[in-house]
Coordinates of C-alpha atoms and ligand atoms in Angstrom, one line a residue:
M2 CA 108.7 130.8 75.8
R3 CA 105.9 131.7 78.0
V4 CA 103.2 129.2 77.1
L5 CA 99.5 129.2 78.3
I6 CA 97.9 125.7 78.1
V7 CA 94.1 126.0 77.9
E8 CA 92.8 122.4 78.2
D9 CA 90.1 120.9 80.3
E10 CA 91.5 117.4 80.4
I11 CA 93.6 118.0 83.4
S12 CA 95.8 114.9 83.0
L13 CA 96.6 115.9 79.4
A14 CA 97.3 119.5 80.4
Q15 CA 99.7 118.3 83.1
L16 CA 101.5 116.0 80.6
I17 CA 101.9 118.9 78.1
A18 CA 103.1 121.3 80.9
A19 CA 105.7 118.7 82.1
A20 CA 107.0 118.2 78.5
L21 CA 107.2 122.0 77.9
L22 CA 109.0 122.6 81.2
E23 CA 111.6 119.9 80.4
D24 CA 112.1 121.5 77.0
G25 CA 113.0 124.8 78.6
H26 CA 109.7 126.7 78.4
D27 CA 107.6 128.4 81.0
P28 CA 104.1 126.9 81.0
A29 CA 101.0 127.9 82.8
M30 CA 97.7 125.9 82.8
V31 CA 94.1 126.8 82.9
H32 CA 91.1 124.5 82.5
D33 CA 88.3 126.6 81.0
G34 CA 88.1 129.0 78.1
A35 CA 86.8 132.1 80.0
E36 CA 89.5 132.0 82.6
G37 CA 92.1 131.3 79.9
L38 CA 91.0 134.3 77.9
G39 CA 91.3 136.5 81.1
M40 CA 94.9 135.2 81.6
A41 CA 95.8 135.8 78.0
E42 CA 94.6 139.3 78.3
R43 CA 96.3 140.1 81.6
S44 CA 99.7 138.6 80.7
A45 CA 101.7 138.5 77.5
Y46 CA 102.1 134.8 76.5
D47 CA 104.3 134.0 73.5
L48 CA 102.1 131.0 72.7
I49 CA 98.7 129.6 73.7
L50 CA 98.0 125.9 73.3
L51 CA 94.3 125.9 72.9
D52 CA 91.8 123.0 73.0
V53 CA 88.7 123.4 70.9
M54 CA 86.1 121.7 73.2
L55 CA 86.3 123.7 76.4
P56 CA 83.8 124.6 79.1
K57 CA 82.5 128.2 79.3
L58 CA 84.1 129.4 76.1
D59 CA 85.1 127.2 73.2
G60 CA 88.4 127.4 71.4
F61 CA 87.0 129.1 68.3
E62 CA 85.3 131.9 70.3
F63 CA 88.4 132.2 72.3
V64 CA 90.7 132.8 69.4
R65 CA 88.1 135.1 67.7
R66 CA 87.9 137.3 70.9
L67 CA 91.7 137.1 71.4
R68 CA 92.3 138.6 68.0
A69 CA 89.5 141.1 68.3
K70 CA 91.3 142.4 71.4
G71 CA 94.4 142.8 69.3
I72 CA 96.4 140.1 71.3
T73 CA 99.1 138.7 69.1
S74 CA 100.2 135.6 71.1
R75 CA 100.8 132.7 68.7
V76 CA 97.9 130.1 69.0
L77 CA 98.4 126.4 68.4
M78 CA 94.9 124.7 68.4
L79 CA 94.4 121.2 69.6
T80 CA 91.7 119.7 67.5
A81 CA 89.9 116.3 67.4
R82 CA 91.4 114.0 64.8
G83 CA 89.8 114.1 61.4
E84 CA 87.7 117.1 61.9
W85 CA 89.2 119.2 59.1
Q86 CA 86.4 121.8 59.4
D87 CA 87.7 122.6 62.9
R88 CA 91.2 123.2 61.6
V89 CA 90.0 125.4 58.8
E90 CA 87.8 127.4 61.1
G91 CA 90.5 127.8 63.7
L92 CA 93.0 129.1 61.2
Q93 CA 90.5 131.4 59.6
L94 CA 89.8 132.9 63.1
G95 CA 93.5 133.7 63.6
A96 CA 95.1 130.5 65.0
D97 CA 98.7 130.0 63.7
D98 CA 98.8 126.2 63.6
Y99 CA 96.9 123.1 64.8
L100 CA 97.7 119.7 66.1
S101 CA 95.3 116.8 65.9
K102 CA 94.6 114.8 69.0
P103 CA 95.9 112.4 70.0
F104 CA 99.5 113.6 69.4
A105 CA 102.9 112.6 70.6
M106 CA 104.6 115.0 73.0
Q107 CA 107.6 115.1 70.7
E108 CA 105.4 116.4 67.8
M109 CA 103.8 119.0 70.1
L110 CA 107.3 120.2 71.1
A111 CA 108.4 120.4 67.5
R112 CA 105.4 122.6 66.6
V113 CA 106.0 124.8 69.6
R114 CA 109.6 125.3 68.6
A115 CA 108.6 126.1 65.0
L116 CA 106.1 128.7 66.2
G117 CA 108.8 130.1 68.5
R118 CA 111.2 130.6 65.6
R119 CA 108.5 132.3 63.5
Y120 CA 107.7 134.5 66.5
A121 CA 111.4 135.5 67.0
E122 CA 111.8 136.3 63.3
A123 CA 108.6 138.5 63.2
P124 CA 109.4 142.2 63.4
A125 CA 108.4 144.1 66.5
L126 CA 104.8 145.0 66.0
A127 CA 103.6 148.5 66.8
L128 CA 100.7 150.8 65.9
Q129 CA 101.5 154.4 65.3
V130 CA 99.3 157.5 64.7
A131 CA 101.1 160.9 64.6
D132 CA 103.4 160.8 67.6
L133 CA 101.4 158.2 69.5
R134 CA 102.9 154.7 69.4
L135 CA 101.6 151.5 70.9
N136 CA 104.0 148.6 71.1
L137 CA 101.9 145.4 70.6
E138 CA 104.5 143.1 72.2
N139 CA 105.0 144.8 75.5
H140 CA 101.9 147.0 75.5
E141 CA 103.8 150.2 76.2
V142 CA 102.3 153.4 75.0
H143 CA 104.3 156.5 74.2
R144 CA 103.4 160.0 73.0
G145 CA 106.6 161.3 71.6
E146 CA 109.1 160.5 74.4
Q147 CA 106.4 160.5 77.1
R148 CA 105.4 157.1 78.4
I149 CA 101.6 156.8 79.1
E150 CA 100.3 154.4 81.7
L151 CA 96.9 152.9 80.7
S152 CA 94.6 150.4 82.4
V153 CA 93.8 147.2 80.6
R154 CA 90.4 148.5 79.3
E155 CA 91.9 151.8 78.2
L156 CA 94.6 150.0 76.4
A157 CA 92.1 147.7 74.7
L158 CA 90.1 150.7 73.6
L159 CA 93.1 152.5 72.3
K160 CA 94.1 149.4 70.3
V161 CA 90.7 149.2 68.6
L162 CA 90.9 152.9 67.7
M163 CA 94.5 152.8 66.5
R164 CA 94.0 149.8 64.3
E165 CA 91.7 151.9 62.1
P166 CA 92.6 155.5 62.4
G167 CA 90.0 157.8 61.0
R168 CA 87.2 155.3 61.2
V169 CA 84.3 156.4 63.3
F170 CA 83.2 153.8 65.8
T171 CA 79.8 153.8 67.4
R172 CA 79.6 153.4 71.2
T173 CA 78.0 150.0 70.7
E174 CA 80.8 148.9 68.4
L175 CA 83.4 149.9 71.0
C176 CA 81.4 148.2 73.7
E177 CA 81.4 144.9 71.8
R178 CA 85.1 145.1 71.0
V179 CA 86.4 146.2 74.3
W180 CA 84.0 144.5 76.8
E181 CA 83.0 140.9 76.8
R182 CA 79.9 140.3 74.6
E183 CA 77.9 138.4 77.1
H184 CA 78.3 141.0 79.9
E185 CA 75.7 143.7 80.4
Y186 CA 77.3 146.8 79.1
D187 CA 76.3 150.4 79.2
T188 CA 77.4 152.7 76.4
K189 CA 77.8 155.4 79.1
L190 CA 80.8 153.5 80.2
V191 CA 82.4 154.0 76.8
E192 CA 82.0 157.8 77.2
V193 CA 83.8 157.6 80.6
F194 CA 86.7 155.5 79.2
V195 CA 87.1 157.6 76.1
G196 CA 87.2 160.7 78.3
R197 CA 89.9 159.2 80.5
L198 CA 91.9 158.0 77.5
R199 CA 91.7 161.4 75.8
K200 CA 92.9 163.1 78.9
K201 CA 95.8 160.7 79.4
L202 CA 96.9 161.0 75.7
G203 CA 97.2 164.8 76.1
E204 CA 97.4 167.6 73.5
P205 CA 96.9 167.9 70.6
V206 CA 93.7 165.8 70.9
L207 CA 93.8 162.6 69.0
V208 CA 90.5 161.0 70.0
H209 CA 87.6 163.0 68.6
T210 CA 83.9 162.8 69.3
V211 CA 81.7 162.7 66.2
R212 CA 78.4 164.1 67.2
H213 CA 75.5 161.6 67.3
V214 CA 77.7 158.9 65.9
G215 CA 80.7 157.9 68.1
Y216 CA 84.4 158.3 68.3
T217 CA 87.4 158.3 66.0
L218 CA 91.2 158.5 66.5
R219 CA 93.2 160.5 63.9
A220 CA 96.3 162.6 63.6
P221 CA 95.8 166.3 64.3
L222 CA 95.0 168.3 61.1
A223 CA 98.1 170.1 59.8
Ligands
CA26 CA1 88.4 119.4 75.7

């Protein structure tokens, strides 16, 4: 499995990476939350091993944003021993499992294997509205037989719209979901991205402007 290790204790991260490599996985390491989230967004990891206490972006906020972006990588959270609130919060935010620190590498590997099995058994996930299909595993978008190439932001925007077809999103809501919360954003940017997305998706139009409110994606009326 492709595994991303997000852990600021570098020696621990290296030990985990070495154990995963030996067990036949393909690990990558990163030492702060913000950079980790960027990597998780750019590349499809099967599993993310996520520390809770991290510089720049903590593990809870990480998993919340990851799921808000529609990224379905499995998440195994590494929590401090005894802090059951951490475990509950992590799972509620969308983590798949947790492991209390300190842990034995054998236990970590067993959890990773278990999550891998669950992952393999899960059906291929896709979003579909009319003839538009978004594969959540490889991020490919098709309209009918036609493959559509989208940028990372266009894809994130499409995912938000396709998860709730017919719902009207305000520009501000789309900004918050697609762009990082702490960045300065401009709702004009949303108009530009929606325009580009609409053009790429072709006819009949799926992304509609709701005057004075925002945007919605829905199947063409029969
Ligand atoms: Ca830490």
